[in-house]
Short mmCIF file of C-alpha atoms in Angstrom, two decimals:
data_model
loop_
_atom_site.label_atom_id
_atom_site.label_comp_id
_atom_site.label_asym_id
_atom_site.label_seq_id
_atom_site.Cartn_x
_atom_site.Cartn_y
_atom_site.Cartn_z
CA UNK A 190 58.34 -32.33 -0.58
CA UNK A 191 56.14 -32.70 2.62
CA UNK A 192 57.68 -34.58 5.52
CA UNK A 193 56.62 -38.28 6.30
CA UNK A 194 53.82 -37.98 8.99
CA UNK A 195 53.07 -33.91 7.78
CA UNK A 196 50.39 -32.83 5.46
CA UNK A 197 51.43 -29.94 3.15
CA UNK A 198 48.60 -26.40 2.62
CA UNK A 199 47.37 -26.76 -0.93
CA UNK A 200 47.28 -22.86 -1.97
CA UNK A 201 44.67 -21.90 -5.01
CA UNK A 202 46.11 -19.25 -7.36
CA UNK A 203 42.65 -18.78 -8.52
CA UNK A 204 40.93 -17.47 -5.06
CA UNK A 205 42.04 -14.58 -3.01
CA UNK A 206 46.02 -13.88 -1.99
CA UNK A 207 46.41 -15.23 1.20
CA UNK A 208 43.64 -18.14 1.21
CA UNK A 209 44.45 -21.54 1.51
CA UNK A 210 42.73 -24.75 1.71
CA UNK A 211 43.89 -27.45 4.46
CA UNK A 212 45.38 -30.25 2.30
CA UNK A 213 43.89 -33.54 2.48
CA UNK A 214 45.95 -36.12 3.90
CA UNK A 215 43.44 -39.16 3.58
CA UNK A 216 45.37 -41.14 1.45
CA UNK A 217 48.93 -40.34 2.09
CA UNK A 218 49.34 -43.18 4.69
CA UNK A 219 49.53 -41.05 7.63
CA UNK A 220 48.77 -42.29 10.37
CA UNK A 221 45.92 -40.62 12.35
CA UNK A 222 44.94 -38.11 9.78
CA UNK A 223 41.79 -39.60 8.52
CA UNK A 224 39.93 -38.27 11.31
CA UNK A 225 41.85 -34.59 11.06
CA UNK A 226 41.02 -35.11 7.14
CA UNK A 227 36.98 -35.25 7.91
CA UNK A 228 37.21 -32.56 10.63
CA UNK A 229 38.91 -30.24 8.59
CA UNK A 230 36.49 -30.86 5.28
CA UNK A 231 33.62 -29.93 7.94
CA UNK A 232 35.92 -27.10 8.84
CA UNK A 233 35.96 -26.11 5.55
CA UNK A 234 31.83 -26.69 4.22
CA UNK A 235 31.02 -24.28 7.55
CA UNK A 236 33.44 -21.47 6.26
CA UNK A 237 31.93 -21.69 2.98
CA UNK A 238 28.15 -21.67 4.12
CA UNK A 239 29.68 -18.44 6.68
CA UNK A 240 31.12 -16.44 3.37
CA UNK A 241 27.53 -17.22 1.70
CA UNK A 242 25.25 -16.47 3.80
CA UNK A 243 27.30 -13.00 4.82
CA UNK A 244 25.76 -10.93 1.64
CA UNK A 245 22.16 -12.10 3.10
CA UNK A 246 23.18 -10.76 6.97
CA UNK A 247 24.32 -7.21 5.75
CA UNK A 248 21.26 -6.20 4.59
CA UNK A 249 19.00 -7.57 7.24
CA UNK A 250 21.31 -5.20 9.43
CA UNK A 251 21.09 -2.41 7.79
CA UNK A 252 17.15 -2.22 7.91
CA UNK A 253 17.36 0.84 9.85
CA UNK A 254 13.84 2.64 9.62
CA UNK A 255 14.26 5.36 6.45
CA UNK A 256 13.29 8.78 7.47
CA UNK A 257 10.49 10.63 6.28
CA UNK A 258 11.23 14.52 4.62
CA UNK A 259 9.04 17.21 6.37
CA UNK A 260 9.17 20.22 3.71
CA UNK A 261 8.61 23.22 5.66
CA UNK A 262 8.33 25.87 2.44
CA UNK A 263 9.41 28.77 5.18
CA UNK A 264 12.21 29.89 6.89
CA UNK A 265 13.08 28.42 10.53
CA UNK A 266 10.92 30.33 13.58
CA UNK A 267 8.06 31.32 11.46
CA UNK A 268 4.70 29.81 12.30
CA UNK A 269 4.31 26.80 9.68
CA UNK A 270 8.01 25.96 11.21
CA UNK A 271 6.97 26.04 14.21
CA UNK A 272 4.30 24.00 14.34
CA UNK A 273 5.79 21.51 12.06
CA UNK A 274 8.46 20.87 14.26
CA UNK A 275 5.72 20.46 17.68
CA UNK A 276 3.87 17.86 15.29
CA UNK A 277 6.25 15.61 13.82
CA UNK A 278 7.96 15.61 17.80
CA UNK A 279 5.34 13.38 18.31
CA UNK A 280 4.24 12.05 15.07
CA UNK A 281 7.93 10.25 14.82
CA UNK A 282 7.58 7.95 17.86
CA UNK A 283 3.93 7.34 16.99
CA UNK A 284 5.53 6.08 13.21
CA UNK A 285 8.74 4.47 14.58
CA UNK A 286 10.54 6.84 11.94
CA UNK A 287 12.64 9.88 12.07
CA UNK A 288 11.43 13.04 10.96
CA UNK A 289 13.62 15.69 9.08
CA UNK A 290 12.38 19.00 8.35
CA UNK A 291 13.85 20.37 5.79
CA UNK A 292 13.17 24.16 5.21
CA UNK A 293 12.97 25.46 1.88
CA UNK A 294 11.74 28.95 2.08
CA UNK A 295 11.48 31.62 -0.38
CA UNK A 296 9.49 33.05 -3.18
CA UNK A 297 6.23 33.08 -1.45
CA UNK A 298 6.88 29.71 -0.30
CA UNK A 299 7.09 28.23 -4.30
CA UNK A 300 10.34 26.65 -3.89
CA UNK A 301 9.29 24.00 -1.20
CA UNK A 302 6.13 23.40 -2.61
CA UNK A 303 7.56 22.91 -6.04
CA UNK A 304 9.88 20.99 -4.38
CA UNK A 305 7.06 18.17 -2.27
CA UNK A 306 5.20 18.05 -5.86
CA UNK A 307 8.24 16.40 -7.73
CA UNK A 308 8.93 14.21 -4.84
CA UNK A 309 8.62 10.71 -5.54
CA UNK A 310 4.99 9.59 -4.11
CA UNK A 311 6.45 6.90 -1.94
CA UNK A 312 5.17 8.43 1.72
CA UNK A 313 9.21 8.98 2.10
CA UNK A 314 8.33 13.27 1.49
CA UNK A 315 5.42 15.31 3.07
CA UNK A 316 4.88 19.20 3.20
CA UNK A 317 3.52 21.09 6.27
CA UNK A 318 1.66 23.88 4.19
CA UNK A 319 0.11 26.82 4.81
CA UNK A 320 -3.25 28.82 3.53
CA UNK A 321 -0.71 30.28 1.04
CA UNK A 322 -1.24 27.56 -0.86
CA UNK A 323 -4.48 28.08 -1.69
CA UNK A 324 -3.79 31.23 -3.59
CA UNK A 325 0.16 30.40 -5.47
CA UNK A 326 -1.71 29.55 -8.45
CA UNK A 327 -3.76 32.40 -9.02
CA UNK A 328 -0.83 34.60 -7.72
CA UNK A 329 2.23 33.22 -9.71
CA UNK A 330 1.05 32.57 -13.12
CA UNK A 331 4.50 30.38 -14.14
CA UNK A 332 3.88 28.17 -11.20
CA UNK A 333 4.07 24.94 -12.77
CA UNK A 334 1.80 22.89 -10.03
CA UNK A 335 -1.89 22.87 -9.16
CA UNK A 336 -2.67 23.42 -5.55
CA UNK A 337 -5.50 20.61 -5.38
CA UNK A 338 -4.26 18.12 -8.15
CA UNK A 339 -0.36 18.37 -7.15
CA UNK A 340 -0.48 17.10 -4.23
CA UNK A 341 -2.26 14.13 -1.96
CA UNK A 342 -3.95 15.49 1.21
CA UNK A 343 -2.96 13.90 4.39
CA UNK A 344 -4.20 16.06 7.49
CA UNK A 345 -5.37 19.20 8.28
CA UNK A 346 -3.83 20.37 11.32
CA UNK A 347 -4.06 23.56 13.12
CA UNK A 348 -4.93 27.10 12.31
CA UNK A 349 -4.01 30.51 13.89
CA UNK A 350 -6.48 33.56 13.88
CA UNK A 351 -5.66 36.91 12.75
CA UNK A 352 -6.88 39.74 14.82
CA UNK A 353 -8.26 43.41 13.33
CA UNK A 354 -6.95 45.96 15.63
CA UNK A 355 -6.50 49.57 15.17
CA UNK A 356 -3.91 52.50 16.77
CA UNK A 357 -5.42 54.27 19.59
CA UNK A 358 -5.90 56.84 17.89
CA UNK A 359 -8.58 55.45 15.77
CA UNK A 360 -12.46 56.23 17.06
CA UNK A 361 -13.58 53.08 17.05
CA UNK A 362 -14.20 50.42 19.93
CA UNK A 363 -16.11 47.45 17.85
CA UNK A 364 -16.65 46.65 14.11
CA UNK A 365 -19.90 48.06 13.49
CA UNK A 366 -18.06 51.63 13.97
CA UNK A 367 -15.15 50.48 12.67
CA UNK A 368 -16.51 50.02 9.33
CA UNK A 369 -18.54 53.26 9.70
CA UNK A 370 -15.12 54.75 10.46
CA UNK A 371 -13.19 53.42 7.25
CA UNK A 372 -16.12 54.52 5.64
CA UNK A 373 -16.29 58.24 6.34
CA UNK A 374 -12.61 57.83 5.31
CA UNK A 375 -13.58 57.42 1.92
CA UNK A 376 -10.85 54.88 1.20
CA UNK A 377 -7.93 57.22 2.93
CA UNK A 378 -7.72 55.12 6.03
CA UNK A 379 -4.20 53.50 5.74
CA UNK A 380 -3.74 50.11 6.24
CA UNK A 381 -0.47 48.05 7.01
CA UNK A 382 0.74 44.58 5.72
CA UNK A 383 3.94 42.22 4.75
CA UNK A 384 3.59 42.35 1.60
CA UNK A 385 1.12 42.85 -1.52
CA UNK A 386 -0.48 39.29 -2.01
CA UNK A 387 -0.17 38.11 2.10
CA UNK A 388 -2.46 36.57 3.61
CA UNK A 389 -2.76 38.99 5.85
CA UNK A 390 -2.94 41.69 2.85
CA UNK A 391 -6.10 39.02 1.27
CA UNK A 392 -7.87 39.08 4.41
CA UNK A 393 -8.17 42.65 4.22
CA UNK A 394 -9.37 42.62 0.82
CA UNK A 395 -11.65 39.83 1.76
CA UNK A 396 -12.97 42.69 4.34
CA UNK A 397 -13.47 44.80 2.09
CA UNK A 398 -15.78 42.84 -0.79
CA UNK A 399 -17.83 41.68 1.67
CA UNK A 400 -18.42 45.09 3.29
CA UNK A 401 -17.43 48.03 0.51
CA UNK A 402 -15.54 49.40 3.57
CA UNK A 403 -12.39 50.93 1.27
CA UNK A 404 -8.90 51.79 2.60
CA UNK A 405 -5.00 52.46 1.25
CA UNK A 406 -2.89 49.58 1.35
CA UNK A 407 0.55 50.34 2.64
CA UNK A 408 2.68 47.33 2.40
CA UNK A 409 5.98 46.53 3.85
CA UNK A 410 9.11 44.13 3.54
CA UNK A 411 8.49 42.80 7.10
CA UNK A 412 5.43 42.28 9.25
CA UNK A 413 7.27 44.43 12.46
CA UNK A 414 8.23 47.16 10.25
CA UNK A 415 4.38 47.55 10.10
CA UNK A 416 3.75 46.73 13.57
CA UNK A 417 6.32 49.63 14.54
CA UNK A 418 4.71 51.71 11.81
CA UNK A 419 0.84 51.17 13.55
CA UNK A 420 2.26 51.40 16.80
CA UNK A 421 3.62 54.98 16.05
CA UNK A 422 0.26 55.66 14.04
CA UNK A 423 1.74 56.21 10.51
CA UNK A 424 -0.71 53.49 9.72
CA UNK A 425 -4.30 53.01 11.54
CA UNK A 426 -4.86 49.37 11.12
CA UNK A 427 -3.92 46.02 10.86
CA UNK A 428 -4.71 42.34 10.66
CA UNK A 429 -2.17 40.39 11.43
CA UNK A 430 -1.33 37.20 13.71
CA UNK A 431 -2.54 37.33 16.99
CA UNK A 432 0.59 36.10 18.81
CA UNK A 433 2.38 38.99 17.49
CA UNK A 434 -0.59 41.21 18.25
CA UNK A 435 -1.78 40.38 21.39
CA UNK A 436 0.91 41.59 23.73
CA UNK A 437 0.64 44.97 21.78
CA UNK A 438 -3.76 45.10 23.00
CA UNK A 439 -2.13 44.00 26.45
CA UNK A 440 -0.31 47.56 27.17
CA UNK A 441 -2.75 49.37 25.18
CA UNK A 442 -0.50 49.94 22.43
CA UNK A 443 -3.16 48.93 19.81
CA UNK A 444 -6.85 48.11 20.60
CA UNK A 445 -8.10 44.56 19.10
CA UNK A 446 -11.36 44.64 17.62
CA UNK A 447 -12.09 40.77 16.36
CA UNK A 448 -10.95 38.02 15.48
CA UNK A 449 -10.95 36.79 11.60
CA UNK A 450 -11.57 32.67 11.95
CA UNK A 451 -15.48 31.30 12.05
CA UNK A 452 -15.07 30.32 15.44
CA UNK A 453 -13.22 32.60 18.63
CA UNK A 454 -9.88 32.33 19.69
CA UNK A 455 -8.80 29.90 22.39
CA UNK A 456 -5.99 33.19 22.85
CA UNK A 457 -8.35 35.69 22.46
CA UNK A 458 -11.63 34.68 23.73
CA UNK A 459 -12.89 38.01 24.69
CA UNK A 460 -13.00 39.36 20.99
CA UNK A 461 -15.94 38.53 18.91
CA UNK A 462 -15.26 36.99 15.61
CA UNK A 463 -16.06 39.27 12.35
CA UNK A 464 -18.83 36.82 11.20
CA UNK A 465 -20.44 37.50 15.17
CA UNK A 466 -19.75 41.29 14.72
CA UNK A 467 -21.89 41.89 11.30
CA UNK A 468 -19.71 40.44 8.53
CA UNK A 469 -21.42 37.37 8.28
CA UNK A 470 -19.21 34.66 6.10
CA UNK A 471 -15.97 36.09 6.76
CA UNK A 472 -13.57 33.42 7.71
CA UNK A 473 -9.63 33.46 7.38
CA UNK A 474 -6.80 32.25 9.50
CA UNK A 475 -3.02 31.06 8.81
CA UNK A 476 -4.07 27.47 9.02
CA UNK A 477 -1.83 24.39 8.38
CA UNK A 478 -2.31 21.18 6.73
CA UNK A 479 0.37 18.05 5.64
CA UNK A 480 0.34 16.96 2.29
CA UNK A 481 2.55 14.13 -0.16
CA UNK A 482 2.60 14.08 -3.88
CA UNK A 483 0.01 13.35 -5.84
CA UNK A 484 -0.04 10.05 -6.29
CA UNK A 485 1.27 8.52 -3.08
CA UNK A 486 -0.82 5.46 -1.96
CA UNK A 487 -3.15 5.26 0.83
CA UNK A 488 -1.49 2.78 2.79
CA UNK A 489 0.96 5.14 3.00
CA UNK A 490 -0.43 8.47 3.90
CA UNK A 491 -2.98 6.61 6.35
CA UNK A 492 -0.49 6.08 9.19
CA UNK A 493 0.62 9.65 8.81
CA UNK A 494 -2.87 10.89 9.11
CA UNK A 495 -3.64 8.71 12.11
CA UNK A 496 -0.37 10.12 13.86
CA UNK A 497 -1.34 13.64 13.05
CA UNK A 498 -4.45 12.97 14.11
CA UNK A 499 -3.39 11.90 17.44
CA UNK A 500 -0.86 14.30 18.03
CA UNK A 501 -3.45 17.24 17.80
CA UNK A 502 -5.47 15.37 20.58
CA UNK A 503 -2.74 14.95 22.70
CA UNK A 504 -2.77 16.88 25.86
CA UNK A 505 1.24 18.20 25.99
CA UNK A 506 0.88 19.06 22.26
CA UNK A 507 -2.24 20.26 21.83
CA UNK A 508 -0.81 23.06 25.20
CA UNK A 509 2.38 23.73 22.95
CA UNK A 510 0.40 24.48 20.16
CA UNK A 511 -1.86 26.70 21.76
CA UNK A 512 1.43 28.35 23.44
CA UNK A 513 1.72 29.31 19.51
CA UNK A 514 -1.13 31.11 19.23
CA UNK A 515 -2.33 27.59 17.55
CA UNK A 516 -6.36 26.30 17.47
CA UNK A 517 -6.85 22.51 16.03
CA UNK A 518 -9.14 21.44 14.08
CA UNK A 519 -11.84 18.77 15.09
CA UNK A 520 -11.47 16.89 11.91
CA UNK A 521 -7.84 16.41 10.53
CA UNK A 522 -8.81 13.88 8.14
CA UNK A 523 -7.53 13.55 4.73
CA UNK A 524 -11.00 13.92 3.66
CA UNK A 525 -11.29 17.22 5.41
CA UNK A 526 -8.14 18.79 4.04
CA UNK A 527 -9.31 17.96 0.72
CA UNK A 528 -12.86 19.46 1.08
CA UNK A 529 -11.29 22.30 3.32
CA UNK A 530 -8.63 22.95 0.26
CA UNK A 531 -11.39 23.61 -2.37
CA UNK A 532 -13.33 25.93 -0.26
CA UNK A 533 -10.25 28.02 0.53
CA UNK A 534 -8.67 27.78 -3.14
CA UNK A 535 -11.34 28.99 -4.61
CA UNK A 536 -12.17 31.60 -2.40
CA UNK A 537 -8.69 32.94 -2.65
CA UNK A 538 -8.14 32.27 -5.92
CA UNK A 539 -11.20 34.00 -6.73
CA UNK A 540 -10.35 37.30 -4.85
CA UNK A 541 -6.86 37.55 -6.40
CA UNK A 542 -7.79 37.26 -9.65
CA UNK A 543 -10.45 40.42 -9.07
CA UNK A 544 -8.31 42.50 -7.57
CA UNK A 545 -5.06 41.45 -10.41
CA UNK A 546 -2.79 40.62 -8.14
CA UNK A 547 0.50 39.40 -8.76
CA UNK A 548 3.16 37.76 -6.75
CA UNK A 549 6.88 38.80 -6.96
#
């Protein structure tokens, strides 16, 4: 029984342990408490609108930007890595998003490609792929996605020439007696690469359809187990990337003959390309692009593009990139990725095919 002059707390059994309701003392004669009785029922509407309106507050505080997946579908340090990781340094302040590469190499780069097809097409997941994406249909029958069709274009970015050099050994100063040279080899001329199906093994074949110039292919686990193999002359040429070749031309330790893009190297500007030299239509380089799953709208991949597009024209990244052994490309557009993508898909595609190659 409350005390004359007291009010007594009303508990409810029905809300939480420990919550209680002021009582209200209106009509219990008290005197003084009708004015305590309104403030406390004003006390007690503002808790009530304060516990509804905190389920609408949380999530407005938790809309922290989400971040977007970079698949790199190579291992950390290797070229696609590398430049993935210069772009998106400035692509993610441009988008006001973090970007997380997420490296998923192995199988000739299948896994993280499989892996950005089945990605929901929300502009959450991109791939920084390479020109061996062109070919992974042609080369690995059970791959399960199309290199054109899987996938949305979104930028093409950079590209890195390969350079044809030979040992020192090897009588020949420019291409025109280079090729005369592999010829009077009559296909015995041995010629080092990472791998059956590289790129670096297709731009040799490429050299040779377009020239009938024949040689031995000799391939290895590892790019510098052929590097030390040239360099020692157990193999007389190569065409390889130029950042890993061009400190071997500078002590004389190979000599560099050309360079295998359609234009010269910002690196290498002194070498002639093959198309100058007398192999007219070669082209092939280890070039980049950035693609989401197919069907990923446009207002999504169009702020990507513009940021990727930007960051190849900036000054500081643009120097990085050619620290790389990195050109860009004048036109990064989604447009040009897709019309750059057939040409080189069915170029490669074409070549593997002829020559039956398979990928492990």
């Amino acid at each position: 029984m409350a005390r004359k002059g007291s009010c007594r707390v009303r508990t409810d059994k029905r809300r939480s342990p420990g919550f209680a309701w002021p009582a209200d003392c209106s009509n219990r004669g008290v005197s003084g408490n009708r004015g305590r009785s309104r403030t406390m029922t004003i006390h007690r509407r503002a808790l009530l609108g304060a516990l509804a309106a905190a389920p609408l507050a949380a999530p407005a505080l938790a809309q922290a930007p989400r971040p977007i997946r970079v698949i790199v579908p190579f291992g950390v340090g290797g070229l696609t890595d590398v430049v993935a990781r210069i772009l998106i340094e400035f692509m993610s302040p441009a988008l006001g998003r973090p970007m997380v590469v997420e490296n998923l190499g192995g199988a000739g780069s299948t896994i993280g490609a499989a892996a950005a097809a089945r990605a929901a097409p929300d502009g959450n997941t991109i791939m920084v792929g390479s020109v061996g994406h062109t070919a992974m249909k042609a080369l690995y029958a059970n791959f399960p996605f199309d290199p054109i069709e899987s996938y949305a274009p979104v930028a093409l970015t950079t590209r890195q020439p390969f350079v044809v050099v030979v040992h020192p050994s090897v009588p020949a100063t420019d291409v025109p007696s280079f090729l005369a040279w592999l010829r009077s080899r009559n296909g015995e001329a041995n010629f080092g690469t990472a791998g059956i199906g590289a790129t670096s093994h297709l731009s040799a074949e490429l050299l040779r359809k377009l020239t009938g110039a024949g040689f031995t292919v000799v391939p290895y686990r590892t790019t510098p187990q052929g590097v030390s193999d040239l360099t020692a002359g157990r193999v007389e040429f190569m065409i390889d990337s130029q950042t890993l070749l061009a400190p071997l031309m500078a002590d004389n330790r190979v000599r560099g003959l050309a360079v295998t893009t359609a234009q010269r190297s910002s690196m290498l500007p002194q070498l002639p390309t093959l198309a100058e030299a007398g192999v007219p239509g070669y082209d092939s380089s280890a070039w980049n692009g950035i693609y989401a799953p197919a069907g990923t709208p446009d207002s999504a991949i169009r702020p990507i593009a513009a940021a990727a597009a930007t960051a190849v024209r900036d000054p500081a990244t643009k120097e990085r990139l050619a620290r790389a052994g990195v050109d860009v490309f004048e036109d990064t557009s989604p447009e040009a990725l897709a019309a750059h993508l057939r040409v080189e898909v069915a170029k490669w595609s074409e070549l593997v095919r002829a020559l039956n190659i398979r990928g492990g």
